[in-house]
mmCIF file of C-alpha atoms in Angstrom:
data_model
loop_
_atom_site.group_PDB
_atom_site.id
_atom_site.type_symbol
_atom_site.label_atom_id
_atom_site.label_comp_id
_atom_site.label_asym_id
_atom_site.label_seq_id
_atom_site.Cartn_x
_atom_site.Cartn_y
_atom_site.Cartn_z
ATOM 1 C CA MET A 236 -50.770 23.339 17.386
ATOM 2 C CA TYR A 237 -52.961 26.034 15.810
ATOM 3 C CA LEU A 238 -52.400 26.958 12.164
ATOM 4 C CA GLN A 239 -53.007 30.443 10.815
ATOM 5 C CA TYR A 240 -55.294 31.053 7.839
ATOM 6 C CA SER A 241 -53.256 32.716 5.098
ATOM 7 C CA ALA A 242 -54.239 34.499 1.880
ATOM 8 C CA ALA A 243 -52.817 31.595 -0.097
ATOM 9 C CA GLN A 244 -54.993 29.154 1.815
ATOM 10 C CA ALA A 245 -58.012 31.365 1.234
ATOM 11 C CA CYS A 246 -57.273 31.253 -2.492
ATOM 12 C CA ARG A 247 -57.027 27.457 -2.389
ATOM 13 C CA GLY A 248 -60.302 27.317 -0.488
ATOM 14 C CA ARG A 249 -62.027 29.401 -3.161
ATOM 15 C CA THR A 250 -60.647 27.081 -5.842
ATOM 16 C CA GLU A 251 -62.083 24.055 -4.046
ATOM 17 C CA GLU A 252 -65.379 25.901 -3.722
ATOM 18 C CA ARG A 253 -65.471 26.544 -7.468
ATOM 19 C CA ILE A 254 -64.742 22.859 -8.095
ATOM 20 C CA ARG A 255 -67.600 21.909 -5.825
ATOM 21 C CA LEU A 256 -70.020 24.418 -7.317
ATOM 22 C CA ASN A 257 -69.154 23.474 -10.913
ATOM 23 C CA ALA A 258 -69.647 19.767 -10.270
ATOM 24 C CA PRO A 259 -72.945 18.204 -11.398
ATOM 25 C CA VAL A 260 -75.549 18.776 -8.699
ATOM 26 C CA ARG A 261 -76.973 15.471 -7.559
ATOM 27 C CA LYS A 262 -80.078 14.790 -5.504
ATOM 28 C CA ILE A 263 -79.070 12.216 -2.891
ATOM 29 C CA ILE A 264 -81.289 10.725 -0.197
ATOM 30 C CA HIS A 265 -79.862 8.789 2.734
ATOM 31 C CA CYS A 266 -82.563 6.674 4.389
ATOM 32 C CA ASP A 267 -81.985 5.064 7.773
ATOM 33 C CA CYS A 268 -84.603 3.128 9.718
ATOM 34 C CA ASP A 269 -84.904 4.112 13.383
ATOM 35 C CA CYS A 270 -83.466 1.416 15.741
ATOM 36 C CA PHE A 271 -84.324 -1.136 13.046
ATOM 37 C CA TYR A 272 -84.122 -4.501 14.849
ATOM 38 C CA ALA A 273 -85.791 -3.105 17.959
ATOM 39 C CA ALA A 274 -88.446 -1.374 15.852
ATOM 40 C CA VAL A 275 -89.364 -4.663 14.143
ATOM 41 C CA GLU A 276 -89.619 -6.384 17.530
ATOM 42 C CA MET A 277 -91.863 -3.618 18.923
ATOM 43 C CA ARG A 278 -94.002 -3.811 15.783
ATOM 44 C CA ASP A 279 -94.538 -7.531 16.331
ATOM 45 C CA ASP A 280 -95.080 -7.215 20.095
ATOM 46 C CA PRO A 281 -96.719 -3.868 20.935
ATOM 47 C CA ALA A 282 -96.341 -4.665 24.669
ATOM 48 C CA LEU A 283 -92.634 -3.826 24.259
ATOM 49 C CA ARG A 284 -93.350 -0.242 23.265
ATOM 50 C CA GLY A 285 -92.338 2.297 25.861
ATOM 51 C CA LEU A 286 -90.029 -0.191 27.598
ATOM 52 C CA PRO A 287 -86.206 -0.129 27.327
ATOM 53 C CA LEU A 288 -85.390 -2.770 24.713
ATOM 54 C CA ALA A 289 -82.182 -4.051 23.150
ATOM 55 C CA VAL A 290 -81.519 -6.694 20.527
ATOM 56 C CA GLY A 291 -78.241 -8.536 20.949
ATOM 57 C CA GLY A 292 -76.284 -11.344 22.524
ATOM 58 C CA ARG A 293 -76.613 -12.650 26.066
ATOM 59 C CA ALA A 294 -74.468 -11.118 28.775
ATOM 60 C CA GLU A 295 -73.166 -14.471 30.005
ATOM 61 C CA GLN A 296 -71.875 -15.208 26.502
ATOM 62 C CA ARG A 297 -70.080 -11.885 26.147
ATOM 63 C CA GLY A 298 -72.779 -10.665 23.805
ATOM 64 C CA VAL A 299 -73.051 -7.124 22.555
ATOM 65 C CA VAL A 300 -75.994 -4.848 21.787
ATOM 66 C CA ALA A 301 -76.816 -4.808 18.061
ATOM 67 C CA THR A 302 -79.329 -2.001 18.484
ATOM 68 C CA CYS A 303 -81.662 -0.576 21.110
ATOM 69 C CA ASN A 304 -84.712 1.642 21.229
ATOM 70 C CA TYR A 305 -84.739 5.238 22.392
ATOM 71 C CA GLU A 306 -86.049 4.349 25.850
ATOM 72 C CA ALA A 307 -82.859 2.318 26.375
ATOM 73 C CA ARG A 308 -80.667 5.082 24.947
ATOM 74 C CA ARG A 309 -81.844 7.428 27.692
ATOM 75 C CA PHE A 310 -79.894 5.201 30.091
ATOM 76 C CA GLY A 311 -76.731 5.474 28.004
ATOM 77 C CA VAL A 312 -77.169 2.135 26.244
ATOM 78 C CA HIS A 313 -75.929 2.079 22.652
ATOM 79 C CA SER A 314 -75.033 -0.332 19.867
ATOM 80 C CA ALA A 315 -71.756 -2.278 20.163
ATOM 81 C CA MET A 316 -71.902 -1.961 23.966
ATOM 82 C CA ALA A 317 -71.356 -5.162 25.898
ATOM 83 C CA THR A 318 -74.736 -6.534 27.004
ATOM 84 C CA GLY A 319 -73.476 -6.904 30.562
ATOM 85 C CA GLN A 320 -72.566 -3.216 30.682
ATOM 86 C CA ALA A 321 -75.924 -2.284 29.166
ATOM 87 C CA LEU A 322 -77.735 -4.201 31.920
ATOM 88 C CA GLN A 323 -75.675 -2.387 34.543
ATOM 89 C CA ARG A 324 -76.734 0.968 33.122
ATOM 90 C CA CYS A 325 -80.328 -0.125 32.673
ATOM 91 C CA PRO A 326 -81.303 -2.990 35.037
ATOM 92 C CA GLY A 327 -84.786 -3.132 33.537
ATOM 93 C CA LEU A 328 -83.458 -3.579 29.999
ATOM 94 C CA ILE A 329 -85.235 -6.257 27.961
ATOM 95 C CA VAL A 330 -82.710 -8.088 25.767
ATOM 96 C CA LEU A 331 -84.020 -10.126 22.844
ATOM 97 C CA PRO A 332 -81.908 -12.373 20.590
ATOM 98 C CA PRO A 333 -81.703 -11.266 16.943
ATOM 99 C CA ASN A 334 -84.176 -12.781 14.500
ATOM 100 C CA MET A 335 -82.270 -12.154 11.290
ATOM 101 C CA GLU A 336 -84.757 -13.769 8.930
ATOM 102 C CA LYS A 337 -87.512 -11.474 10.178
ATOM 103 C CA TYR A 338 -85.249 -8.437 9.689
ATOM 104 C CA ARG A 339 -84.276 -9.561 6.186
ATOM 105 C CA ILE A 340 -87.944 -9.806 5.189
ATOM 106 C CA ALA A 341 -88.502 -6.221 6.381
ATOM 107 C CA SER A 342 -85.325 -5.119 4.597
ATOM 108 C CA ARG A 343 -86.478 -6.610 1.287
ATOM 109 C CA GLN A 344 -89.803 -4.761 1.607
ATOM 110 C CA ILE A 345 -87.973 -1.494 2.207
ATOM 111 C CA LEU A 346 -85.575 -2.058 -0.689
ATOM 112 C CA ALA A 347 -88.519 -2.686 -3.022
ATOM 113 C CA ILE A 348 -89.970 0.688 -2.017
ATOM 114 C CA TYR A 349 -86.673 2.442 -2.763
ATOM 115 C CA ARG A 350 -86.486 0.857 -6.217
ATOM 116 C CA ASP A 351 -89.915 2.195 -7.112
ATOM 117 C CA TYR A 352 -88.248 5.618 -7.265
ATOM 118 C CA THR A 353 -84.778 4.938 -8.706
ATOM 119 C CA ASP A 354 -82.508 2.134 -9.867
ATOM 120 C CA LEU A 355 -79.579 3.888 -8.198
ATOM 121 C CA VAL A 356 -79.898 2.391 -4.714
ATOM 122 C CA GLU A 357 -76.787 1.613 -2.647
ATOM 123 C CA PRO A 358 -77.638 -0.468 0.440
ATOM 124 C CA LEU A 359 -75.233 -0.009 3.346
ATOM 125 C CA SER A 360 -76.930 -2.527 5.629
ATOM 126 C CA LEU A 361 -80.338 -4.113 6.091
ATOM 127 C CA ASP A 362 -81.845 -0.805 7.215
ATOM 128 C CA GLU A 363 -79.763 1.908 5.546
ATOM 129 C CA ALA A 364 -79.230 3.015 1.941
ATOM 130 C CA TYR A 365 -78.296 5.857 -0.378
ATOM 131 C CA LEU A 366 -80.607 6.756 -3.254
ATOM 132 C CA ASP A 367 -79.696 8.969 -6.222
ATOM 133 C CA VAL A 368 -82.969 10.505 -7.398
ATOM 134 C CA SER A 369 -81.381 13.154 -9.633
ATOM 135 C CA ASP A 370 -83.258 11.872 -12.690
ATOM 136 C CA SER A 371 -86.312 10.438 -10.974
ATOM 137 C CA PRO A 372 -89.612 11.579 -12.521
ATOM 138 C CA HIS A 373 -91.534 10.979 -9.295
ATOM 139 C CA CYS A 374 -92.951 13.797 -7.159
ATOM 140 C CA LYS A 375 -92.145 16.339 -9.903
ATOM 141 C CA GLY A 376 -88.458 15.590 -9.430
ATOM 142 C CA SER A 377 -88.407 16.842 -5.831
ATOM 143 C CA ALA A 378 -85.978 14.794 -3.705
ATOM 144 C CA THR A 379 -87.612 16.122 -0.547
ATOM 145 C CA LEU A 380 -91.089 15.000 -1.615
ATOM 146 C CA ILE A 381 -89.699 11.611 -2.688
ATOM 147 C CA ALA A 382 -88.082 11.174 0.745
ATOM 148 C CA GLN A 383 -91.341 12.100 2.476
ATOM 149 C CA GLU A 384 -93.287 9.623 0.354
ATOM 150 C CA ILE A 385 -90.762 6.827 0.945
ATOM 151 C CA ARG A 386 -90.879 7.345 4.716
ATOM 152 C CA ALA A 387 -94.691 7.266 4.683
ATOM 153 C CA ARG A 388 -94.723 4.064 2.629
ATOM 154 C CA ILE A 389 -92.202 2.350 4.950
ATOM 155 C CA GLN A 390 -94.390 3.148 7.942
ATOM 156 C CA GLU A 391 -97.556 1.987 6.166
ATOM 157 C CA THR A 392 -96.075 -1.153 4.573
ATOM 158 C CA VAL A 393 -93.439 -2.315 7.046
ATOM 159 C CA GLY A 394 -94.838 -0.789 10.227
ATOM 160 C CA ILE A 395 -91.682 1.025 11.362
ATOM 161 C CA THR A 396 -90.326 4.556 11.001
ATOM 162 C CA ALA A 397 -87.380 5.822 8.987
ATOM 163 C CA SER A 398 -85.434 9.067 8.938
ATOM 164 C CA ALA A 399 -83.954 10.665 5.833
ATOM 165 C CA GLY A 400 -81.406 13.257 4.816
ATOM 166 C CA VAL A 401 -81.522 15.028 1.464
ATOM 167 C CA ALA A 402 -78.436 16.751 0.062
ATOM 168 C CA PRO A 403 -76.309 17.140 -3.086
ATOM 169 C CA ASN A 404 -73.808 14.475 -1.974
ATOM 170 C CA LYS A 405 -73.559 11.286 0.065
ATOM 171 C CA PHE A 406 -71.525 12.675 2.965
ATOM 172 C CA VAL A 407 -73.895 15.548 3.725
ATOM 173 C CA ALA A 408 -77.011 13.409 3.154
ATOM 174 C CA LYS A 409 -75.829 10.875 5.724
ATOM 175 C CA ILE A 410 -75.155 13.576 8.308
ATOM 176 C CA ALA A 411 -78.545 15.134 7.565
ATOM 177 C CA SER A 412 -80.419 11.866 8.134
ATOM 178 C CA ASP A 413 -79.316 11.958 11.788
ATOM 179 C CA TRP A 414 -80.419 15.557 12.281
ATOM 180 C CA ASN A 415 -84.091 14.981 13.087
ATOM 181 C CA LYS A 416 -84.071 11.380 14.341
ATOM 182 C CA PRO A 417 -86.272 9.565 15.044
ATOM 183 C CA ASP A 418 -88.883 9.701 12.279
ATOM 184 C CA GLY A 419 -87.515 12.906 10.769
ATOM 185 C CA LEU A 420 -86.382 14.514 7.532
ATOM 186 C CA PHE A 421 -83.689 17.145 6.999
ATOM 187 C CA LEU A 422 -82.783 18.952 3.788
ATOM 188 C CA VAL A 423 -79.446 20.619 3.016
ATOM 189 C CA ARG A 424 -79.584 22.675 -0.177
ATOM 190 C CA PRO A 425 -76.448 23.266 -2.302
ATOM 191 C CA SER A 426 -76.189 26.855 -1.072
ATOM 192 C CA GLU A 427 -76.354 25.676 2.557
ATOM 193 C CA ILE A 428 -73.573 23.075 2.450
ATOM 194 C CA ASP A 429 -70.729 25.443 3.310
ATOM 195 C CA ALA A 430 -72.274 26.760 6.543
ATOM 196 C CA PHE A 431 -73.788 23.390 7.483
ATOM 197 C CA VAL A 432 -70.490 21.530 7.267
ATOM 198 C CA ALA A 433 -68.372 24.308 8.807
ATOM 199 C CA ALA A 434 -70.265 23.998 12.087
ATOM 200 C CA LEU A 435 -69.947 20.209 12.321
ATOM 201 C CA PRO A 436 -67.603 18.709 14.941
ATOM 202 C CA VAL A 437 -64.682 16.938 13.253
ATOM 203 C CA LYS A 438 -65.863 13.645 14.785
ATOM 204 C CA LYS A 439 -68.782 13.754 12.327
ATOM 205 C CA LEU A 440 -66.451 13.398 9.335
ATOM 206 C CA PHE A 441 -66.630 10.066 7.550
ATOM 207 C CA GLY A 442 -63.753 7.866 8.672
ATOM 208 C CA VAL A 443 -62.901 9.885 11.782
ATOM 209 C CA GLY A 444 -63.051 7.653 14.851
ATOM 210 C CA LYS A 445 -62.295 8.424 18.472
ATOM 211 C CA VAL A 446 -58.516 8.290 18.049
ATOM 212 C CA THR A 447 -58.416 10.560 14.984
ATOM 213 C CA ALA A 448 -60.948 12.964 16.508
ATOM 214 C CA ALA A 449 -58.856 13.237 19.681
ATOM 215 C CA LYS A 450 -55.724 13.924 17.622
ATOM 216 C CA LEU A 451 -57.516 16.617 15.613
ATOM 217 C CA ASN A 452 -58.821 18.209 18.805
ATOM 218 C CA GLN A 453 -55.328 18.234 20.314
ATOM 219 C CA LEU A 454 -54.043 19.959 17.185
ATOM 220 C CA GLY A 455 -56.655 22.697 17.525
ATOM 221 C CA ALA A 456 -59.410 21.488 15.197
ATOM 222 C CA GLN A 457 -62.735 21.143 16.977
ATOM 223 C CA THR A 458 -65.002 21.837 14.004
ATOM 224 C CA CYS A 459 -64.806 21.485 10.239
ATOM 225 C CA GLY A 460 -64.454 25.255 10.093
ATOM 226 C CA ASP A 461 -61.301 24.970 12.196
ATOM 227 C CA LEU A 462 -59.989 22.233 9.937
ATOM 228 C CA ARG A 463 -60.369 24.420 6.857
ATOM 229 C CA THR A 464 -57.474 26.554 8.093
ATOM 230 C CA TRP A 465 -55.093 23.644 7.530
ATOM 231 C CA PRO A 466 -53.122 23.412 4.269
ATOM 232 C CA ARG A 467 -53.582 20.118 2.496
ATOM 233 C CA GLN A 468 -49.901 19.234 2.938
ATOM 234 C CA ASP A 469 -50.159 19.588 6.732
ATOM 235 C CA LEU A 470 -53.171 17.291 6.843
ATOM 236 C CA GLU A 471 -51.326 14.745 4.725
ATOM 237 C CA HIS A 472 -48.271 15.066 6.991
ATOM 238 C CA HIS A 473 -50.324 14.223 10.084
ATOM 239 C CA PHE A 474 -52.810 11.765 8.570
ATOM 240 C CA GLY A 475 -51.224 10.374 5.398
ATOM 241 C CA GLN A 476 -53.509 9.794 2.409
ATOM 242 C CA PHE A 477 -56.541 10.257 4.644
ATOM 243 C CA GLY A 478 -55.462 13.897 5.042
ATOM 244 C CA ALA A 479 -56.479 14.654 1.454
ATOM 245 C CA ARG A 480 -59.898 13.172 2.165
ATOM 246 C CA LEU A 481 -60.226 15.295 5.314
ATOM 247 C CA TYR A 482 -59.348 18.377 3.277
ATOM 248 C CA GLN A 483 -62.308 17.723 0.988
ATOM 249 C CA LEU A 484 -64.852 16.548 3.532
ATOM 250 C CA CYS A 485 -64.412 19.527 5.858
ATOM 251 C CA ARG A 486 -65.438 21.656 2.854
ATOM 252 C CA GLY A 487 -68.454 19.504 2.101
ATOM 253 C CA ILE A 488 -66.886 18.046 -1.054
ATOM 254 C CA ASP A 489 -67.842 14.455 -1.827
ATOM 255 C CA THR A 490 -67.888 13.297 -5.442
ATOM 256 C CA ARG A 491 -68.670 9.626 -4.736
ATOM 257 C CA ALA A 492 -71.467 8.256 -6.888
ATOM 258 C CA VAL A 493 -74.277 6.071 -5.583
ATOM 259 C CA CYS A 494 -73.310 2.541 -6.639
ATOM 260 C CA SER A 495 -76.153 0.078 -7.064
ATOM 261 C CA GLU A 496 -73.813 -2.916 -7.157
ATOM 262 C CA HIS A 497 -70.961 -3.769 -4.803
ATOM 263 C CA GLU A 498 -68.158 -6.202 -5.438
ATOM 264 C CA ARG A 499 -67.624 -8.666 -2.594
ATOM 265 C CA LYS A 500 -64.083 -8.247 -1.289
ATOM 266 C CA SER A 501 -63.860 -10.994 1.308
ATOM 267 C CA VAL A 502 -65.567 -13.999 2.890
ATOM 268 C CA SER A 503 -64.912 -14.852 6.530
ATOM 269 C CA VAL A 504 -66.118 -16.565 9.695
ATOM 270 C CA GLU A 505 -65.279 -15.772 13.308
ATOM 271 C CA GLU A 506 -66.300 -16.857 16.784
ATOM 272 C CA THR A 507 -66.089 -15.265 20.232
ATOM 273 C CA TYR A 508 -65.317 -17.790 22.960
ATOM 274 C CA THR A 509 -66.360 -18.005 26.605
ATOM 275 C CA PRO A 510 -64.140 -18.583 28.443
ATOM 276 C CA ASP A 511 -61.048 -17.378 26.539
ATOM 277 C CA VAL A 512 -59.141 -19.962 24.518
ATOM 278 C CA PRO A 513 -56.083 -20.500 26.751
ATOM 279 C CA ASP A 514 -53.235 -21.317 24.355
ATOM 280 C CA LEU A 515 -52.104 -21.983 20.778
ATOM 281 C CA ALA A 516 -52.879 -25.703 20.918
ATOM 282 C CA ALA A 517 -56.492 -25.008 21.876
ATOM 283 C CA CYS A 518 -56.774 -22.437 19.072
ATOM 284 C CA LEU A 519 -55.477 -24.964 16.557
ATOM 285 C CA ASP A 520 -58.085 -27.449 17.762
ATOM 286 C CA LEU A 521 -60.818 -24.932 16.904
ATOM 287 C CA LEU A 522 -59.472 -24.177 13.435
ATOM 288 C CA PRO A 523 -61.008 -27.176 11.556
ATOM 289 C CA GLY A 524 -64.528 -26.154 12.562
ATOM 290 C CA LEU A 525 -63.946 -22.585 11.399
ATOM 291 C CA PHE A 526 -62.389 -23.865 8.176
ATOM 292 C CA ASP A 527 -65.441 -26.008 7.381
ATOM 293 C CA SER A 528 -67.769 -23.054 7.997
ATOM 294 C CA LEU A 529 -65.624 -20.853 5.774
ATOM 295 C CA GLN A 530 -65.680 -23.397 2.960
ATOM 296 C CA GLY A 531 -69.467 -23.441 3.111
ATOM 297 C CA ARG A 532 -69.686 -19.651 2.914
ATOM 298 C CA ILE A 533 -67.273 -19.495 -0.019
ATOM 299 C CA ALA A 534 -69.363 -22.075 -1.875
ATOM 300 C CA ARG A 535 -72.617 -20.203 -1.191
ATOM 301 C CA ALA A 536 -71.045 -16.953 -2.401
ATOM 302 C CA GLY A 537 -69.710 -18.635 -5.549
ATOM 303 C CA ALA A 538 -66.325 -17.101 -4.774
ATOM 304 C CA ALA A 539 -63.988 -20.089 -5.016
ATOM 305 C CA LYS A 540 -62.306 -18.842 -8.209
ATOM 306 C CA GLN A 541 -61.761 -15.345 -6.804
ATOM 307 C CA VAL A 542 -59.633 -16.271 -3.763
ATOM 308 C CA GLN A 543 -56.341 -14.352 -3.719
ATOM 309 C CA LYS A 544 -55.355 -14.274 -0.042
ATOM 310 C CA LEU A 545 -55.993 -16.167 3.186
ATOM 311 C CA TYR A 546 -56.049 -14.498 6.587
ATOM 312 C CA VAL A 547 -56.505 -15.257 10.262
ATOM 313 C CA LYS A 548 -57.774 -12.774 12.839
ATOM 314 C CA LEU A 549 -57.270 -12.982 16.607
ATOM 315 C CA ARG A 550 -58.581 -10.788 19.412
ATOM 316 C CA PHE A 551 -56.671 -11.415 22.618
ATOM 317 C CA ALA A 552 -57.912 -11.220 26.192
ATOM 318 C CA ASP A 553 -56.565 -7.650 26.413
ATOM 319 C CA PHE A 554 -58.713 -6.741 23.347
ATOM 320 C CA ARG A 555 -55.710 -6.207 21.078
ATOM 321 C CA VAL A 556 -56.439 -7.442 17.548
ATOM 322 C CA THR A 557 -54.029 -8.811 14.970
ATOM 323 C CA THR A 558 -54.547 -10.065 11.438
ATOM 324 C CA VAL A 559 -52.046 -12.149 9.472
ATOM 325 C CA GLU A 560 -52.449 -12.969 5.801
ATOM 326 C CA CYS A 561 -50.708 -14.682 2.892
ATOM 327 C CA VAL A 562 -51.173 -15.002 -0.838
ATOM 328 C CA ALA A 563 -52.982 -18.172 -1.928
ATOM 329 C CA SER A 564 -55.447 -19.283 -4.591
ATOM 330 C CA ALA A 565 -57.522 -21.587 -2.357
ATOM 331 C CA PRO A 566 -58.164 -22.175 1.367
ATOM 332 C CA GLN A 567 -55.728 -24.697 2.818
ATOM 333 C CA PRO A 568 -55.829 -25.902 6.443
ATOM 334 C CA ALA A 569 -52.031 -26.030 6.690
ATOM 335 C CA LEU A 570 -51.670 -22.399 5.613
ATOM 336 C CA PHE A 571 -54.351 -21.260 8.057
ATOM 337 C CA ALA A 572 -52.502 -23.138 10.821
ATOM 338 C CA LYS A 573 -49.233 -21.345 9.984
ATOM 339 C CA LEU A 574 -51.025 -17.986 9.949
ATOM 340 C CA LEU A 575 -52.579 -18.788 13.313
ATOM 341 C CA GLU A 576 -49.190 -19.671 14.805
ATOM 342 C CA THR A 577 -47.718 -16.375 13.612
ATOM 343 C CA GLY A 578 -50.681 -14.365 14.871
ATOM 344 C CA PHE A 579 -50.756 -16.046 18.274
ATOM 345 C CA ALA A 580 -47.036 -15.341 18.769
ATOM 346 C CA ARG A 581 -47.768 -11.621 18.525
ATOM 347 C CA GLY A 582 -49.982 -11.693 21.605
ATOM 348 C CA GLY A 583 -48.912 -14.770 23.498
ATOM 349 C CA ARG A 584 -51.996 -14.741 25.723
ATOM 350 C CA PRO A 585 -55.515 -16.216 25.818
ATOM 351 C CA VAL A 586 -57.740 -15.501 22.824
ATOM 352 C CA ARG A 587 -61.342 -14.280 23.037
ATOM 353 C CA LEU A 588 -62.089 -14.174 19.285
ATOM 354 C CA LEU A 589 -60.750 -16.288 16.436
ATOM 355 C CA GLY A 590 -61.577 -15.939 12.768
ATOM 356 C CA CYS A 591 -60.372 -16.959 9.335
ATOM 357 C CA GLY A 592 -61.220 -15.721 5.887
ATOM 358 C CA VAL A 593 -60.248 -15.117 2.284
ATOM 359 C CA ARG A 594 -59.742 -11.909 0.348
ATOM 360 C CA LEU A 595 -61.158 -11.854 -3.161
ATOM 361 C CA GLY A 596 -60.139 -10.351 -6.452
ATOM 362 C CA ALA A 597 -60.771 -10.856 -10.136
ATOM 363 C CA PRO A 598 -60.614 -14.530 -11.119
ATOM 364 C CA ALA A 599 -57.120 -15.547 -12.189
ATOM 365 C CA ASN A 600 -55.727 -18.671 -13.820
ATOM 366 C CA ALA A 601 -52.866 -19.025 -11.367
ATOM 367 C CA LEU A 602 -51.629 -17.313 -8.232
ATOM 368 C CA GLN A 603 -48.198 -17.833 -6.718
ATOM 369 C CA LEU A 604 -48.177 -19.067 -3.114
ATOM 370 C CA SER A 605 -46.086 -16.764 -0.950
ATOM 371 C CA LEU A 606 -46.485 -17.297 2.749
ATOM 372 C CA PHE A 607 -45.854 -14.272 4.984
ATOM 373 C CA GLY A 608 -44.571 -12.123 2.137
ATOM 374 C CA GLN A 609 -46.061 -9.110 3.846
ATOM 375 C CA GLU A 610 -47.209 -8.982 7.456
ATOM 376 C CA ALA A 611 -50.450 -7.251 8.173
ATOM 377 C CA ALA A 612 -50.316 -4.308 10.541
ATOM 378 C CA LEU A 613 -51.391 -4.816 14.141
ATOM 379 C CA GLU A 614 -54.678 -3.178 15.004
ATOM 380 C CA ASN A 615 -55.230 -1.939 18.527
ATOM 381 C CA GLY A 616 -58.837 -2.390 19.538
#
């Protein structure tokens, strides 16, 4: 299905452009350390440099690759790949178990460097963050010079490299940080956003995974430029509320602010089992251990008074995933058991992953218990 670009659409596009151009121009940096876990390991053991290296779980325990260095990537190894598959692609691959405490120490050093330049730092993970340096007095107010200085300090202080993207908004800055990896910097000026984004494949849009990208391609949209020919209502027809977001992103419009504080929305625990858990009875036997771990995490997070829902997650042997939840003000083993029974009935086959958790909200004096008031949608993974 190919849609024609009409005069009315052109007018709407110009309106969106005016909105974008009239918006306050921010200076956003997206910093992303290069193969972070692997880089820390190579820093601590220089003998690993130049060898294909991955950090992740063991193949015999159905582990996955958390990250890998660029020597491993040349063999087609990538993050989230099963370790067994990675070893098939690269028989000489060195696989190290994660050392999270070591990575957290490096992350705290990096975060301290960021905060020397601005209080508006939004961490996305241990090795990735947005910085709003619009009002920073450093480096004569130049976001590009600030990014260069930050990257140099990370290499000098932490001993690893980082790449950065500089742009007027978060979406474009994140794309730009990948442009010259590893150990690179890329700048997209306000006047360059339109052409830069138009040439991007639709799969680069935030929130577009393999399924959505394939659907867009089938409908005739290979690039963001192609997608701009779609009226907003057609995008919303095909993609629901996400269609409105696509309409903006393909034009390089992103008004999200850098948020230095994030509200925790959930607390959970999950385990992957080898071999698969064969039946419901065996799953129920595992639930008390998960429940105890969850209680500990809730206590450490200080989130007991914020619990609003309970949920159970199952990944079956065929990799289908389902999540079932109910309204509740506190974790209760009996409710988790009922959720597990409902979830298991959806698949009716051995389970490879089992998890339980709570969803959080503002503290409330009382919440009504309502089991299975609304079933969660089945996710296909």
